mmCIF file of C-alpha atoms (C1' of nucleotides) in Angstrom:
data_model
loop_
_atom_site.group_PDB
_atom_site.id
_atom_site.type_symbol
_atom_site.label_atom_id
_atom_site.label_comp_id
_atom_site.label_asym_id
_atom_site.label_seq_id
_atom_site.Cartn_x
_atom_site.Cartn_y
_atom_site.Cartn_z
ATOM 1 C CA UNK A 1 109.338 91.478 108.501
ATOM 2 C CA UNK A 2 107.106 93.295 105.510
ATOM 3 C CA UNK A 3 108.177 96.397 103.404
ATOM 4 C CA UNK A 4 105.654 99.054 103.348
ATOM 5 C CA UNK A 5 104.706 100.049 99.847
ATOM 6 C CA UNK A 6 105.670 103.937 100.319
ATOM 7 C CA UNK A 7 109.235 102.841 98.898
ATOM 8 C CA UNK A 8 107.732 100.365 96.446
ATOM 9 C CA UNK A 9 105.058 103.059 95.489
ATOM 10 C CA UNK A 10 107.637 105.367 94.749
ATOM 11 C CA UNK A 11 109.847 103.356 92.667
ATOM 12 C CA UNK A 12 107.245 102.590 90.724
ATOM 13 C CA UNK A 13 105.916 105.883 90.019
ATOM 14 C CA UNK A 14 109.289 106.952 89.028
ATOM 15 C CA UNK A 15 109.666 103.706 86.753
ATOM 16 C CA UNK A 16 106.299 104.986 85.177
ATOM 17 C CA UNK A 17 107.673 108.918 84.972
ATOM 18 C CA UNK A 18 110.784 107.620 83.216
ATOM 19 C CA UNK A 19 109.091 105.223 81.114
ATOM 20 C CA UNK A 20 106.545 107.944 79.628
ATOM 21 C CA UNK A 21 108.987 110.727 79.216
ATOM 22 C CA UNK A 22 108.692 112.249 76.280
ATOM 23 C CA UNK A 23 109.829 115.866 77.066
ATOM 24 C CA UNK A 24 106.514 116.655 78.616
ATOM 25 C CA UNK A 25 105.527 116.725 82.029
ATOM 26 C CA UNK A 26 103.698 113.527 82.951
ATOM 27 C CA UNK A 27 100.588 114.258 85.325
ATOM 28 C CA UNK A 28 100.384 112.357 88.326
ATOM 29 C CA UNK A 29 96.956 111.729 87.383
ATOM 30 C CA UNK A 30 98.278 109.104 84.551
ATOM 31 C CA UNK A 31 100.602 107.678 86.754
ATOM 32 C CA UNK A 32 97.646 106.760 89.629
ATOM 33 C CA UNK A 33 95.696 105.413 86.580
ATOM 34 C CA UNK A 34 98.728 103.106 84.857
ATOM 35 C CA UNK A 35 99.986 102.333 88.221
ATOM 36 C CA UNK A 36 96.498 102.119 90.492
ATOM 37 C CA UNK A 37 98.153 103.880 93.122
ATOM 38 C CA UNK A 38 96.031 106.627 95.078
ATOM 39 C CA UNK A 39 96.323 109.981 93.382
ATOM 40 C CA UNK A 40 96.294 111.578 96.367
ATOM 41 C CA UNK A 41 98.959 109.087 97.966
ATOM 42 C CA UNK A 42 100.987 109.703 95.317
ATOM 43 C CA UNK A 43 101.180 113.634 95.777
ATOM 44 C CA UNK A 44 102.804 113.507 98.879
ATOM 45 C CA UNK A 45 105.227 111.098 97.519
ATOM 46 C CA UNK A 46 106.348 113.558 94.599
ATOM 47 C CA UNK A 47 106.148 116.207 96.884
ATOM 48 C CA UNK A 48 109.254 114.502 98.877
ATOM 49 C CA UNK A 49 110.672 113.709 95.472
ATOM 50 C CA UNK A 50 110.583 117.094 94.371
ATOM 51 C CA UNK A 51 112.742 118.581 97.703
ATOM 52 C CA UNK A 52 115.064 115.961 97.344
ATOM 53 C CA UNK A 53 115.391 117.400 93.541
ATOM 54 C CA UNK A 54 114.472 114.017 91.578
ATOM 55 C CA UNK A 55 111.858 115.884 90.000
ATOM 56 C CA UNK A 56 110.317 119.279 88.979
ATOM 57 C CA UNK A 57 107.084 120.208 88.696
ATOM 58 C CA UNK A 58 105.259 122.684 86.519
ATOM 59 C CA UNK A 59 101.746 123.400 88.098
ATOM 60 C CA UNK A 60 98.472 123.972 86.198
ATOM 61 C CA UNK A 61 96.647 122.815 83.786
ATOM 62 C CA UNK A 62 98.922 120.255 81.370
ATOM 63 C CA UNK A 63 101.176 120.577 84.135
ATOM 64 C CA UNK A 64 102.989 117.488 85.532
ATOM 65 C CA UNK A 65 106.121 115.803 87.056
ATOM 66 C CA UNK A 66 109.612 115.790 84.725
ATOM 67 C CA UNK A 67 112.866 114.246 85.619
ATOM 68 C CA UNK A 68 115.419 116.404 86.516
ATOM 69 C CA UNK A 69 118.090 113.431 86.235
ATOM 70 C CA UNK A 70 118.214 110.787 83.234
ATOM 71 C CA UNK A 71 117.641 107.563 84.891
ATOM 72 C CA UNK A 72 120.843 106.656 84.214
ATOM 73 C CA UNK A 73 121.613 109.156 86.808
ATOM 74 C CA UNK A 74 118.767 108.175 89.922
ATOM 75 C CA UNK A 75 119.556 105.153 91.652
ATOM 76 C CA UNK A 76 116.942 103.516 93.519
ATOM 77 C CA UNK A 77 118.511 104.480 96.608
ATOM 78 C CA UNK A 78 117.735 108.327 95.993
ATOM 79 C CA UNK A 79 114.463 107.251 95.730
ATOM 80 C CA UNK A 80 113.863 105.166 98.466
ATOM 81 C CA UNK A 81 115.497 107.602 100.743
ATOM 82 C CA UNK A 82 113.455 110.618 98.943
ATOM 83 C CA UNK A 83 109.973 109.384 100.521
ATOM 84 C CA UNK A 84 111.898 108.313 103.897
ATOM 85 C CA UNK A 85 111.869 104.830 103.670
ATOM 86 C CA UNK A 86 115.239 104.038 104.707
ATOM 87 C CA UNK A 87 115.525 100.723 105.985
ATOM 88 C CA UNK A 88 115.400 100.579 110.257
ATOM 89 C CA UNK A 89 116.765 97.858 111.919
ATOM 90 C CA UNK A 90 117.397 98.734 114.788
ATOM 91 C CA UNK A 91 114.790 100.087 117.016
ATOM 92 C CA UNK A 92 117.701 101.338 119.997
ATOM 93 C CA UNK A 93 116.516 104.751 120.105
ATOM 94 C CA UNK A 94 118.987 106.969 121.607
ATOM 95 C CA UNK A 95 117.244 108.007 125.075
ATOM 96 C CA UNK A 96 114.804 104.622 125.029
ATOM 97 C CA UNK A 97 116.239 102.071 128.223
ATOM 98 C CA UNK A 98 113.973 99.967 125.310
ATOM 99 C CA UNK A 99 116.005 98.617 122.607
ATOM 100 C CA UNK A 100 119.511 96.913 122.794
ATOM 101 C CA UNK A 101 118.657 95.517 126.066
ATOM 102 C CA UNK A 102 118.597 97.746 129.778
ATOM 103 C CA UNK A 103 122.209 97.428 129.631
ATOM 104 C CA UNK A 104 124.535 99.815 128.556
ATOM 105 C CA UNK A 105 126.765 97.891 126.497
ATOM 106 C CA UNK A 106 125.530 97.540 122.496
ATOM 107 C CA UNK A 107 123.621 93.762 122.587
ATOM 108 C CA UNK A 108 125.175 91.084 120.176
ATOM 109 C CA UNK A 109 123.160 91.266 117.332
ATOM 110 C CA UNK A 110 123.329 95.212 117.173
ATOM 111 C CA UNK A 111 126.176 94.989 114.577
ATOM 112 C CA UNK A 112 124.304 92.705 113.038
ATOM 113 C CA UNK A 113 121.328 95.221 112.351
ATOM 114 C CA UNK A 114 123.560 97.284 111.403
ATOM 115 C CA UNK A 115 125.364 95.272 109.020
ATOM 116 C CA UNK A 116 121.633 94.294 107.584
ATOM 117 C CA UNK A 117 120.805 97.705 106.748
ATOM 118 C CA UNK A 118 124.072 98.570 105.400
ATOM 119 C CA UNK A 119 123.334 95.206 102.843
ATOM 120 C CA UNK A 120 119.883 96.389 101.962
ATOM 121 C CA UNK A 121 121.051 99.785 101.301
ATOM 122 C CA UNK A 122 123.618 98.655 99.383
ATOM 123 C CA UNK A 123 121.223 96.975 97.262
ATOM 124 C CA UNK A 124 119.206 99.532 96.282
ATOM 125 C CA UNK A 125 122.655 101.685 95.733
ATOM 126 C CA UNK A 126 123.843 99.757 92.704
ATOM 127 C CA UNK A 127 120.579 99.602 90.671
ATOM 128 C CA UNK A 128 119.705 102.533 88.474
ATOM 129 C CA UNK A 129 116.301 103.405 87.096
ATOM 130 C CA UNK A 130 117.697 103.282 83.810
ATOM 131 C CA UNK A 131 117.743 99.474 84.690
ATOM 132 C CA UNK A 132 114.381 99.361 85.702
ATOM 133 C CA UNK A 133 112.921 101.050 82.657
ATOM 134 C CA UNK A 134 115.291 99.263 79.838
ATOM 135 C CA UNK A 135 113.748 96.095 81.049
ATOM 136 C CA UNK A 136 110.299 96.940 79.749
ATOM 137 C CA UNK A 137 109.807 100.267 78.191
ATOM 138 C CA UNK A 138 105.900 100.042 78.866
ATOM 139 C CA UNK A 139 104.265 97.957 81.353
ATOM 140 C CA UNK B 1 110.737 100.498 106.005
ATOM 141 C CA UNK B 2 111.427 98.823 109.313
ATOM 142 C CA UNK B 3 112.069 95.330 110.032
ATOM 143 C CA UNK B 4 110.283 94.136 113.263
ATOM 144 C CA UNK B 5 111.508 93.233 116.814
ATOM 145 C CA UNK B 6 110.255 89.976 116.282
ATOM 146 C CA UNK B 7 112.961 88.367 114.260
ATOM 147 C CA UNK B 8 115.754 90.191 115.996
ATOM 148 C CA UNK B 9 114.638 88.808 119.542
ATOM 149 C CA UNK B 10 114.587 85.118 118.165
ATOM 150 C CA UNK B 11 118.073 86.111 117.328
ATOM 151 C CA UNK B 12 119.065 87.519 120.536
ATOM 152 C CA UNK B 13 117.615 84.546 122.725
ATOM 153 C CA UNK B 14 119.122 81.950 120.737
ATOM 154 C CA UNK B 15 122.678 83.726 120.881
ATOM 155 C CA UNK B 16 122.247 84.457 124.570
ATOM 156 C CA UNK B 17 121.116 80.304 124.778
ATOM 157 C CA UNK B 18 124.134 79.696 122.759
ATOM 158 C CA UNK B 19 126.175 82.126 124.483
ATOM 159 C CA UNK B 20 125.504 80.118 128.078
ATOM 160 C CA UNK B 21 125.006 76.835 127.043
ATOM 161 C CA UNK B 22 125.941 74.132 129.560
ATOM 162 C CA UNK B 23 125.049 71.157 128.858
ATOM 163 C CA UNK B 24 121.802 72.085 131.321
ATOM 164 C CA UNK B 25 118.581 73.422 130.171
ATOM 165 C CA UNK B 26 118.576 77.269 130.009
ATOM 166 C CA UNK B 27 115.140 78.672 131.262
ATOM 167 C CA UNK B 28 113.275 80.974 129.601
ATOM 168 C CA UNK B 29 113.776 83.617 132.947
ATOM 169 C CA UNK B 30 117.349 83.766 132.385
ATOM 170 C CA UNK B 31 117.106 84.872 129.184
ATOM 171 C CA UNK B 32 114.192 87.029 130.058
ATOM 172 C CA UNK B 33 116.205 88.864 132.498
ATOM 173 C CA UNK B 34 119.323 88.925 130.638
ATOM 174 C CA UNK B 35 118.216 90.121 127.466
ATOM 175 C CA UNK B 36 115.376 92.358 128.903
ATOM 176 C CA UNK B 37 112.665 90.611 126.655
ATOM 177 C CA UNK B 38 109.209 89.708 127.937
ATOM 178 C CA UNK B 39 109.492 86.551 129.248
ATOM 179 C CA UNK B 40 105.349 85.883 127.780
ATOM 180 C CA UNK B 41 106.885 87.225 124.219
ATOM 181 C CA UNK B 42 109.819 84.413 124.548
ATOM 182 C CA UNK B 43 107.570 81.682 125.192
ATOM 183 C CA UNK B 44 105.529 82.709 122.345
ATOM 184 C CA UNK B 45 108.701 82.394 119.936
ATOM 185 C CA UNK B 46 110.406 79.234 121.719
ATOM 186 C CA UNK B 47 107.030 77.303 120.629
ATOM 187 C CA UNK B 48 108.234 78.601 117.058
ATOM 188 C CA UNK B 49 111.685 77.244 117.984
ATOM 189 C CA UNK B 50 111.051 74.099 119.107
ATOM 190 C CA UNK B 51 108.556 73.231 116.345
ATOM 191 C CA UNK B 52 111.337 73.818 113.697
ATOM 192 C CA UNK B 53 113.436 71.212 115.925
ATOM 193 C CA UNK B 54 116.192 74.267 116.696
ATOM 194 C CA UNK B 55 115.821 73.963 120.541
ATOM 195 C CA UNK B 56 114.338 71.104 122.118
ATOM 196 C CA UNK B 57 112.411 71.717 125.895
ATOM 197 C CA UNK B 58 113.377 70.066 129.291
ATOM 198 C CA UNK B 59 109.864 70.417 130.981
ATOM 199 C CA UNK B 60 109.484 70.379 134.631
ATOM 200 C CA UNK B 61 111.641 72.326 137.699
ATOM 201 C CA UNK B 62 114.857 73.494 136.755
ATOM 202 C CA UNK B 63 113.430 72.876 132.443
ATOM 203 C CA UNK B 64 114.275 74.938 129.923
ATOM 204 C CA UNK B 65 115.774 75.075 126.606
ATOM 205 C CA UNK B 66 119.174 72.871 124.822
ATOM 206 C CA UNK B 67 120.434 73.881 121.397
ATOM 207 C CA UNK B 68 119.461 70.923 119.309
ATOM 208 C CA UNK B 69 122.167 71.499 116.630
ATOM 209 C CA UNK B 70 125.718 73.474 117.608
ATOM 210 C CA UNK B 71 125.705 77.374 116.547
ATOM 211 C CA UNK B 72 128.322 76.485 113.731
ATOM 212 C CA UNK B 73 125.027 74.472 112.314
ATOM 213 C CA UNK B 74 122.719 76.916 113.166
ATOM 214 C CA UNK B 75 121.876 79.641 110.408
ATOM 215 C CA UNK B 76 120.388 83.018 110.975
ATOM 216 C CA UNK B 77 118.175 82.332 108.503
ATOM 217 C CA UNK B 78 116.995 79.222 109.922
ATOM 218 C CA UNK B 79 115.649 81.568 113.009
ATOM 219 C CA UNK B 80 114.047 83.897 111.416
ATOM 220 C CA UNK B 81 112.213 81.690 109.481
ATOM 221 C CA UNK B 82 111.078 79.463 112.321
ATOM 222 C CA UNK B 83 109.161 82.662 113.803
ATOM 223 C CA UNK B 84 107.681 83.643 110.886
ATOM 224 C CA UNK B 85 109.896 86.634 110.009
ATOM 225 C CA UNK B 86 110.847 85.735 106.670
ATOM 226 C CA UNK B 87 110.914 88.576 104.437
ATOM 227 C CA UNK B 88 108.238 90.145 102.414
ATOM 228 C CA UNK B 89 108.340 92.404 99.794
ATOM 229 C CA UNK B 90 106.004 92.111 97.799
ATOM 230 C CA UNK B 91 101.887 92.598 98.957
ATOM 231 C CA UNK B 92 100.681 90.974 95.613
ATOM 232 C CA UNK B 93 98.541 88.418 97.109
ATOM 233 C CA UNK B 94 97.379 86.111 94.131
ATOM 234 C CA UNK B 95 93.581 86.605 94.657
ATOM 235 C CA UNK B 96 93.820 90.800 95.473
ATOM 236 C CA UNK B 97 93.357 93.098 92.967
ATOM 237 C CA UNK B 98 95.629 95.610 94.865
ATOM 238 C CA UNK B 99 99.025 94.618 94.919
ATOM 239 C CA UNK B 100 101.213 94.881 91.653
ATOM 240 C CA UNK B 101 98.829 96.696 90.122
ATOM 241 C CA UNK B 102 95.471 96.379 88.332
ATOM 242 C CA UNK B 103 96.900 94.540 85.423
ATOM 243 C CA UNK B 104 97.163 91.055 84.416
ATOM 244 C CA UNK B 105 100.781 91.587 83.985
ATOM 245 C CA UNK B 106 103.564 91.814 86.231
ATOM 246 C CA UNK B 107 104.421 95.300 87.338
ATOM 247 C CA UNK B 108 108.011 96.613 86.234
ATOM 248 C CA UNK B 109 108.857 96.390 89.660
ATOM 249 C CA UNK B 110 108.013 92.824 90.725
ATOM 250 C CA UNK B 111 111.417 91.072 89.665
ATOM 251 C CA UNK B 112 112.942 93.693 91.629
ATOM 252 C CA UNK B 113 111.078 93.423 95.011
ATOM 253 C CA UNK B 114 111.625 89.704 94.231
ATOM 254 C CA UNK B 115 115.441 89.920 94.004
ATOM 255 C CA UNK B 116 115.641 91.840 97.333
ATOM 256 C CA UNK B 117 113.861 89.448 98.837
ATOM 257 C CA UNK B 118 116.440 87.096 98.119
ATOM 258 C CA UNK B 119 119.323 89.238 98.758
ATOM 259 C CA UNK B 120 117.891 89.787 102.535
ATOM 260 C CA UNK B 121 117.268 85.726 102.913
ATOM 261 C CA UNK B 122 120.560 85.344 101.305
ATOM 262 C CA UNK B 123 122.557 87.722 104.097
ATOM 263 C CA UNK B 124 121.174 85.392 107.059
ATOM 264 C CA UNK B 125 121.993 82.470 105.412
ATOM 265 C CA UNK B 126 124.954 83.144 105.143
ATOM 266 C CA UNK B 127 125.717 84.094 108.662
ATOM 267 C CA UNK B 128 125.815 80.962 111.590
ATOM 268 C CA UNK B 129 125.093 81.555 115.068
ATOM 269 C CA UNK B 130 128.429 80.520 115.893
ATOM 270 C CA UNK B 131 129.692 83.589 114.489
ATOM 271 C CA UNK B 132 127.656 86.083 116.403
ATOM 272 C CA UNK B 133 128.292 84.174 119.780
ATOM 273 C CA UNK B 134 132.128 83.969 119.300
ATOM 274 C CA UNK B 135 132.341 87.768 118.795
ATOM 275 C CA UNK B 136 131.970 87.993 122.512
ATOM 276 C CA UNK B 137 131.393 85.241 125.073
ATOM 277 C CA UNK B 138 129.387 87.027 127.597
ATOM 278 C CA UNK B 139 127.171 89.760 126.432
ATOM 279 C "C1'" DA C 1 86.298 131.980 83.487
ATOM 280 C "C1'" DT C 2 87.224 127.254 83.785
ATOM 281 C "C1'" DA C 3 89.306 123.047 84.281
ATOM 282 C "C1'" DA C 4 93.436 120.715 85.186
ATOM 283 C "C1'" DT C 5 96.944 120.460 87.847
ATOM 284 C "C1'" DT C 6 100.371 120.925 91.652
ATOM 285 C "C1'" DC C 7 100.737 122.085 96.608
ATOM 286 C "C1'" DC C 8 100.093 121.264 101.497
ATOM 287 C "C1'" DT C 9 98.287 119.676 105.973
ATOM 288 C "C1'" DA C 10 95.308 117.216 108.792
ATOM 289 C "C1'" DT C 11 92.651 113.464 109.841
ATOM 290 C "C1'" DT C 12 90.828 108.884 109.696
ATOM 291 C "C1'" DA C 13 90.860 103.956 108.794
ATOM 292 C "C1'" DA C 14 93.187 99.740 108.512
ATOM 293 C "C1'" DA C 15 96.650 96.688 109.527
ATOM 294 C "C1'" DT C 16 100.308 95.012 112.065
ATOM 295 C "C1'" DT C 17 103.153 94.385 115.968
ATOM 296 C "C1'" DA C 18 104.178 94.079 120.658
ATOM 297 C "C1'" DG C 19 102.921 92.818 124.734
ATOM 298 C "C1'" DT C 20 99.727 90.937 128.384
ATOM 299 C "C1'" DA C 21 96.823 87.594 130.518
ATOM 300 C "C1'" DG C 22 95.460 83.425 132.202
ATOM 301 C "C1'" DG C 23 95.275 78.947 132.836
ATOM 302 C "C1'" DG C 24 97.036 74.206 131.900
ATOM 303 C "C1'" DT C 25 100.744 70.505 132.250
ATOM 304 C "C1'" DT C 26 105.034 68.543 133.791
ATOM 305 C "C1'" DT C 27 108.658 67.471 136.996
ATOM 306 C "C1'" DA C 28 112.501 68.052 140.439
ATOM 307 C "C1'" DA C 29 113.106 68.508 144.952
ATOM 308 C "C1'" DA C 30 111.936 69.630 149.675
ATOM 309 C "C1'" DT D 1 103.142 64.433 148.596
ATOM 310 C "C1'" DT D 2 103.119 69.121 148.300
ATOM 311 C "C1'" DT D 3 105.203 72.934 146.166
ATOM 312 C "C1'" DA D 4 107.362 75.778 143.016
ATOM 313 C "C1'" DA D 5 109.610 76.300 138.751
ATOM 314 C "C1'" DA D 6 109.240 75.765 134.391
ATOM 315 C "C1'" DC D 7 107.222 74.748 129.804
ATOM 316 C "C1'" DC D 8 102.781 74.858 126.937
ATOM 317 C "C1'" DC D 9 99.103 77.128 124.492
ATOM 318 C "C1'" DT D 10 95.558 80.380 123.090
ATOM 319 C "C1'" DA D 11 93.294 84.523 123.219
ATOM 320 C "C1'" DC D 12 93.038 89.187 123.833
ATOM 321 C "C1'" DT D 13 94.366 94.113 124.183
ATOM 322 C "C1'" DA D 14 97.208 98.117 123.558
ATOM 323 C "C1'" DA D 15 100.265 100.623 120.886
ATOM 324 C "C1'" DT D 16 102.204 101.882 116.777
ATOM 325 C "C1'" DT D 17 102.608 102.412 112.058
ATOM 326 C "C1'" DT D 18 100.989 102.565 107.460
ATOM 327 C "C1'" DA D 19 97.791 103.583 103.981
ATOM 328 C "C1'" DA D 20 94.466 106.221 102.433
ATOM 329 C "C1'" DT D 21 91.224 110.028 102.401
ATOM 330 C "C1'" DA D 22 89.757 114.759 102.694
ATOM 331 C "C1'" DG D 23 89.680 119.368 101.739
ATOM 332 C "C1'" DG D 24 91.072 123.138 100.264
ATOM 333 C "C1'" DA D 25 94.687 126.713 98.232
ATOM 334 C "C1'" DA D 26 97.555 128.256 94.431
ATOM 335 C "C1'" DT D 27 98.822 128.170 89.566
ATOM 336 C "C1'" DT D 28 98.303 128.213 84.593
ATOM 337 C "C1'" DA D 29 96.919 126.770 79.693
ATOM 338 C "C1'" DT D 30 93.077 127.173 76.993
#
DNA sequence: ATAATTCCTATTAAATTAGTAGGGTTTAAA
DNA sequence: TTTAAACCCTACTAATTTAATAGGAATTAT
């Protein structure tokens, strides 16, 4: 049971954008360097970002990334679900016999999935990025 | 972010062996067939099992597998942990470069993969097989 | 004009997971 | 004493997913 690093990736570059605020938008050229994440990578993460309105870009040259939210506003959660890494339990796809089990009946454990995403999600509801970013203002 | 099949059926066959415990041993092609999980996939995560002294083996015709310890002394966590499935959050390996990032320092983010770690180890501690096999006797 | 930057999609490479295969050992029971 | 049911164990393959790369188009400050 690993978590990929899109959601990590993201909360990170996020962490970075609020950290370096300064009115200016942040290019995500900076953030690949301070965070060695792939520049390219990290363009189709803001790109998710910017539909689910975290962030707005301004193109061209000294262009970048702002906030549109103080991180007192973005909870990790927006975040995580932004880049579509929304925790999956349960791999019962709706048509699949594959899942549960053949039968028709929910197995045992499928509340329990459930329940587990429900907790993880939960965690990543009450923490801000504020939180993140007060902890360490550069790092 | 999805969490793998392999900690969930370890779940589900030690419930269902709960679930129609006996006394006798419970063989592997019961809960095969009940459960719908490979029966070469079970084997594979009974060895698991038995080395962390959860189920003990009855080898031989009519064999199988006895609970060592009653569900009420039996924690979720304690399963998932016998097949491997423990929780990782975090790819910073000590000797990579990758990981965290290229610093020296932790990243901003480490704590926080660190606590969520614990909160998912901490939600199947706290929950004992007894709990998910009383829900419903016969599944 | 030029360079820096976002924007967007497609493809490839790497890693992991899920499942299969095959043969060995043990033991109850016919 | 043969047979079949079951555990035991390792290795391999197939499938899926993730991570990363590639390549260009559009935009804009200088």
């Amino acid at each position: 049971m690993k978590l990929t690093t899109k959601g990590r990736y993201a909360v990170m570059a996020m962490a970075d954008l609020a950290s370096y605020a300064n009115g200016k938008p942040i290019s995500l050229t900076e953030i690949s360097l301070r965070q060695n994440i792939s520049l390219s990578y990290l363009e189709q993460l803001f790109l998710k970002l910017k539909n689910k309105n975290l962030v707005k870009s301004v193109r061209g040259s000294n262009g970048g990334y702002i906030l549109v939210k103080s991180p007192s506003e973005i909870r990790l959660s927006n975040i995580i679900f932004a880049v579509n890494e929304n925790v999956k339990t349960l791999s019962c796809k709706k048509d699949s016999k594959k899942g549960c089990n053949h039968k028709s009946t929910k197995c045992i454990t499928h509340n329990l999935w459930a329940d587990l995403e429900e907790h993880i999600n939960g965690f990543f509801e009450k923490i801000k990025l504020e939180e993140l970013v007060n902890k360490d203002k550069r790092f």
